[in-house]
Coordinates of C-alpha atoms in Angstrom, one line a residue:
M22 CA 189.8 58.3 93.4
Q23 CA 188.3 61.4 94.9
R24 CA 189.3 62.3 98.4
D25 CA 185.7 62.0 99.5
D26 CA 185.6 58.4 98.4
A27 CA 188.9 57.8 100.1
L28 CA 187.5 59.1 103.4
L29 CA 184.5 56.8 103.3
R30 CA 186.8 53.8 102.5
A31 CA 189.0 54.7 105.4
W32 CA 185.7 54.8 107.5
R33 CA 184.8 51.4 106.3
D34 CA 188.3 49.7 106.6
A35 CA 189.2 51.2 110.0
G36 CA 187.9 48.2 111.7
G37 CA 190.2 45.8 110.1
P38 CA 192.2 43.0 111.7
E39 CA 194.5 45.3 113.8
S40 CA 191.6 47.0 115.6
L41 CA 190.0 43.7 116.4
L42 CA 192.8 43.3 118.8
A43 CA 192.2 46.6 120.5
D44 CA 188.9 46.1 122.2
D45 CA 188.6 48.2 125.5
P46 CA 187.7 46.5 128.7
P47 CA 184.5 47.8 130.3
A48 CA 185.2 51.4 131.6
R49 CA 184.5 52.2 135.3
G50 CA 181.5 54.4 135.7
T51 CA 180.0 53.5 132.3
Q52 CA 176.6 55.2 131.8
R53 CA 173.9 53.1 130.0
W54 CA 171.2 54.6 127.7
R55 CA 168.6 53.3 125.5
T56 CA 169.6 55.8 122.7
L57 CA 172.3 58.4 122.1
W58 CA 172.5 61.2 119.5
I59 CA 175.7 63.0 118.6
S60 CA 176.5 65.3 115.8
D61 CA 178.9 67.9 114.6
L62 CA 182.1 66.0 115.5
H63 CA 183.9 67.8 112.6
L64 CA 186.5 65.1 112.4
G65 CA 189.4 66.4 110.3
T66 CA 189.5 69.8 111.8
P67 CA 191.8 71.3 114.7
G68 CA 188.4 72.4 116.4
C69 CA 187.3 68.8 117.0
Q70 CA 187.4 67.8 120.6
A71 CA 188.5 64.2 119.8
E72 CA 189.9 63.4 123.4
A73 CA 186.8 64.6 125.1
L74 CA 184.7 62.6 122.6
L75 CA 186.7 59.5 123.1
D76 CA 186.2 59.9 126.8
F77 CA 182.4 60.1 126.2
L78 CA 182.4 57.1 123.9
K79 CA 184.4 55.0 126.4
H80 CA 182.1 55.7 129.4
T81 CA 178.7 55.4 127.6
E82 CA 176.8 52.5 126.1
C83 CA 173.5 52.3 124.2
D84 CA 171.3 50.1 122.2
T85 CA 171.1 52.7 119.3
L86 CA 173.7 55.4 118.5
F87 CA 172.8 58.1 116.0
L88 CA 175.4 60.1 114.2
V89 CA 173.5 63.1 113.1
G90 CA 175.7 64.7 110.5
D91 CA 178.9 66.6 110.1
I92 CA 180.8 63.7 111.5
I93 CA 183.7 64.1 109.0
D94 CA 184.4 67.7 107.9
G95 CA 184.8 67.3 104.1
W96 CA 184.9 71.1 103.6
Q97 CA 187.9 71.6 105.8
L98 CA 189.7 68.4 104.5
R99 CA 189.4 69.6 100.8
R100 CA 191.1 72.8 101.9
R101 CA 193.8 71.3 104.1
W102 CA 194.4 67.6 105.1
Y103 CA 194.3 67.3 108.9
W104 CA 193.7 63.7 110.3
P105 CA 195.6 63.1 113.6
Q106 CA 195.6 59.8 115.4
A107 CA 192.8 60.8 117.9
H108 CA 190.5 61.3 114.9
N109 CA 191.2 57.9 113.6
D110 CA 190.6 56.5 117.2
V111 CA 187.1 57.9 117.2
V112 CA 186.2 56.3 113.9
Q113 CA 187.6 53.0 115.2
K114 CA 185.8 53.5 118.5
L115 CA 182.5 54.0 116.5
L116 CA 183.1 50.9 114.4
R117 CA 184.0 48.9 117.5
K118 CA 180.7 49.8 119.0
A119 CA 178.9 48.6 115.8
R120 CA 180.7 45.4 115.9
K121 CA 179.9 44.7 119.5
G122 CA 176.2 45.1 119.0
T123 CA 175.3 48.8 119.1
R124 CA 173.0 49.8 116.2
V125 CA 174.8 52.8 114.6
I126 CA 173.0 55.0 112.2
F127 CA 174.8 57.8 110.3
I128 CA 172.7 60.6 108.8
P129 CA 175.0 62.8 106.7
G130 CA 175.0 66.6 107.1
N131 CA 176.3 69.4 104.9
H132 CA 179.9 69.1 105.9
D133 CA 179.9 65.4 105.0
E134 CA 177.4 65.5 102.1
F135 CA 179.6 63.3 100.1
A136 CA 178.1 60.4 102.2
R137 CA 174.7 61.0 100.8
K138 CA 175.9 59.2 97.6
Y139 CA 175.9 56.0 99.8
L140 CA 172.4 56.0 101.3
S141 CA 171.2 52.6 102.4
L142 CA 174.7 51.2 102.4
N143 CA 176.5 49.8 105.4
F144 CA 180.2 50.6 106.3
G145 CA 181.7 48.4 109.0
G146 CA 178.2 47.9 110.5
I147 CA 177.3 51.5 110.3
T148 CA 174.1 52.3 108.2
V149 CA 173.9 55.4 106.1
A150 CA 170.5 57.1 105.9
E151 CA 169.1 60.3 104.6
D152 CA 167.0 60.7 107.8
W153 CA 165.2 58.4 110.3
M154 CA 162.0 58.0 112.3
H155 CA 162.8 56.8 115.7
A156 CA 160.3 55.4 118.3
T157 CA 161.1 56.3 121.9
A158 CA 160.3 53.8 124.7
D159 CA 157.2 55.7 125.6
G160 CA 155.8 55.5 122.1
R161 CA 156.7 58.9 120.6
K162 CA 157.9 59.3 117.0
L163 CA 161.0 61.5 116.6
W164 CA 162.1 62.5 113.1
I165 CA 166.0 62.6 112.9
T166 CA 167.7 64.9 110.4
H167 CA 170.9 66.9 110.4
G168 CA 169.0 70.1 109.7
D169 CA 171.1 71.8 107.0
L170 CA 168.1 71.5 104.6
F171 CA 166.4 74.2 106.7
D172 CA 169.4 76.6 106.7
G173 CA 168.7 79.4 104.1
V174 CA 172.5 80.2 103.8
I175 CA 173.4 76.6 103.1
Q176 CA 170.6 76.3 100.4
C177 CA 170.6 79.6 98.8
A178 CA 174.1 81.0 99.1
K179 CA 176.6 78.2 99.7
W180 CA 179.6 80.5 99.0
L181 CA 178.5 82.6 102.0
A182 CA 178.4 79.5 104.1
Y183 CA 182.0 78.7 103.2
V184 CA 183.1 82.2 104.1
G185 CA 181.3 81.9 107.5
D186 CA 183.0 78.5 108.0
S187 CA 186.4 80.1 107.7
L188 CA 185.5 82.8 110.2
Y189 CA 184.0 80.1 112.5
E190 CA 187.3 78.2 112.4
F191 CA 189.2 81.2 113.4
T192 CA 186.8 81.8 116.4
L193 CA 187.5 78.1 117.5
K194 CA 191.3 78.7 117.2
L195 CA 191.1 81.6 119.6
N196 CA 188.8 79.5 121.8
R197 CA 191.4 76.7 122.0
Y198 CA 194.2 79.2 123.2
L199 CA 191.8 80.7 125.8
N200 CA 190.8 77.4 127.2
R201 CA 194.5 76.3 127.5
L202 CA 195.0 79.4 129.6
R203 CA 191.8 78.7 131.7
A204 CA 193.0 75.1 132.2
R205 CA 196.4 76.4 133.7
L206 CA 194.4 78.6 136.0
G207 CA 192.2 75.8 137.1
L208 CA 189.0 77.2 135.4
P209 CA 186.5 75.0 133.6
Y210 CA 186.0 74.8 129.9
W211 CA 184.2 77.7 128.4
S212 CA 183.1 78.3 124.8
L213 CA 183.8 81.8 123.3
S214 CA 182.0 81.0 120.1
Q215 CA 178.9 79.8 121.9
Y216 CA 179.0 83.0 124.0
L217 CA 179.1 85.2 120.8
K218 CA 176.3 83.1 119.2
L219 CA 174.0 83.7 122.1
K220 CA 174.8 87.4 122.4
V221 CA 174.6 88.6 118.8
K222 CA 171.1 89.4 118.0
R223 CA 171.1 88.3 114.4
A224 CA 172.5 84.9 115.5
V225 CA 169.8 84.5 118.2
N226 CA 167.2 85.3 115.5
Y227 CA 168.7 82.8 113.1
V228 CA 168.7 80.0 115.7
G229 CA 165.0 80.7 116.6
D230 CA 164.0 80.7 112.9
F231 CA 165.8 77.4 112.3
E232 CA 164.3 75.7 115.3
R233 CA 160.7 76.7 114.3
A234 CA 161.2 75.5 110.6
V235 CA 162.5 72.1 111.8
A236 CA 159.8 71.6 114.2
R237 CA 157.0 72.5 111.7
E238 CA 158.5 70.0 109.2
A239 CA 158.5 67.3 111.9
Q240 CA 154.8 68.0 112.5
R241 CA 154.0 67.8 108.8
R242 CA 155.7 64.3 108.8
G243 CA 153.3 63.2 111.6
A244 CA 156.2 63.0 114.2
Q245 CA 155.7 64.3 117.8
G246 CA 159.3 65.6 117.9
V247 CA 162.6 66.2 115.9
V248 CA 166.2 65.5 116.8
C249 CA 168.8 67.5 114.8
G250 CA 172.2 69.2 114.9
H251 CA 173.9 71.6 112.6
I252 CA 173.6 74.9 114.6
H253 CA 175.9 73.7 117.4
H254 CA 173.4 74.7 120.1
A255 CA 172.0 72.0 122.4
E256 CA 168.3 72.5 123.1
L257 CA 165.5 70.6 124.5
R258 CA 162.0 72.3 124.4
Q259 CA 158.5 72.3 123.1
I260 CA 157.8 74.5 119.9
D261 CA 154.1 74.8 119.2
G262 CA 153.4 71.4 120.6
V263 CA 156.4 69.7 118.9
L264 CA 159.4 68.5 120.9
Y265 CA 162.5 70.1 119.5
A266 CA 165.7 68.4 120.5
N267 CA 169.2 69.4 119.3
D268 CA 172.1 67.3 120.4
G269 CA 174.7 70.2 120.1
D270 CA 178.2 69.4 119.0
W271 CA 181.8 68.4 119.8
V272 CA 183.7 71.5 119.0
E273 CA 181.9 74.0 121.3
S274 CA 179.5 72.6 123.7
L275 CA 180.6 68.9 124.0
T276 CA 177.0 67.7 124.3
A277 CA 174.8 64.7 123.4
L278 CA 171.1 63.9 123.5
A279 CA 170.3 60.8 125.5
E280 CA 167.2 58.6 125.9
R281 CA 166.6 56.7 129.2
A282 CA 165.1 53.2 129.3
D283 CA 161.6 54.8 130.0
G284 CA 161.9 57.2 127.0
T285 CA 162.8 60.2 129.0
L286 CA 165.1 62.5 126.9
E287 CA 167.9 64.8 128.3
I288 CA 170.8 66.7 127.2
V289 CA 174.2 65.2 128.5
R290 CA 176.8 67.9 129.0
W291 CA 180.1 66.2 128.9
A292 CA 182.2 69.2 129.5
E293 CA 180.7 69.4 133.1
Q294 CA 181.8 65.7 133.7
L295 CA 185.3 66.0 132.5
P296 CA 187.0 67.8 135.5
A297 CA 185.7 65.3 138.0
R298 CA 186.6 62.4 135.7
R299 CA 190.2 63.7 135.2
T300 CA 190.5 64.2 139.0
A301 CA 189.4 60.6 139.6
A302 CA 191.8 59.3 137.0
T303 CA 194.7 61.2 138.6
V304 CA 193.8 59.7 142.1
E305 CA 193.6 56.2 140.6
R306 CA 197.0 56.6 138.9
K307 CA 198.6 57.7 142.3
R308 CA 197.0 54.8 144.1
A309 CA 198.3 52.3 141.5
G310 CA 201.8 53.9 141.8
A311 CA 201.7 53.5 145.6
T312 CA 200.6 49.9 145.3
V313 CA 203.5 49.1 142.9
A314 CA 205.9 50.8 145.2

């Protein structure tokens, strides 16, 4: 059996009998949304911020959860197997949400393109789809796609994309060491790779071209907006009358796109919530210790 197939079987089977006993109690301070979009988790790589992602999944609930591609990083796993417990916990958490009533829709990206062989199938309550047309509470149609089909490097020079992926992993590795130092100094999370992406002129031009191309295709399909991922840059703005929404990623920006009950969309920046949440958890542990004593 190919490793790609084994990965999808692990995804399907991770919610077996043992995990049925592991349901979490409702988390204090849980945020409720109509719809959430997350993408570019890159499970299977050291760059994945699995602990922060688990904190997000624990403290958010929604009617529909879209997984907008690059959930499992098949490119990295083919080169080197990396699958710590926290990554398996993320998969189990997603399956648990599906089992408890959340509608979960998985739209594969380029890093988990192996899943495109399983379109319209269901794995542990999670539906696999090529793309999706979502209706917001206020009646807008949003086209959901990962976005790699609008990336000229991916489509025309895949070998170059693999080289770029290796360099990107190196940048993320530097970023992890830098943020460990910042944490010791009491400084908040900061993304080196995001900083470079927004400062290099060629990268800025690439992002702009990508955004316009995706927005044009959404308009051609009769949608009022588009939700995508792929470029690891959270954004919410109008492009030529089309709403462009990018939910960001969970290796750099730690962001999601959220829809409120009235259809309002906003970007959730979880990195900004983590310090306060960790402080509250520390206070709660100290209070619990004092009560026991």
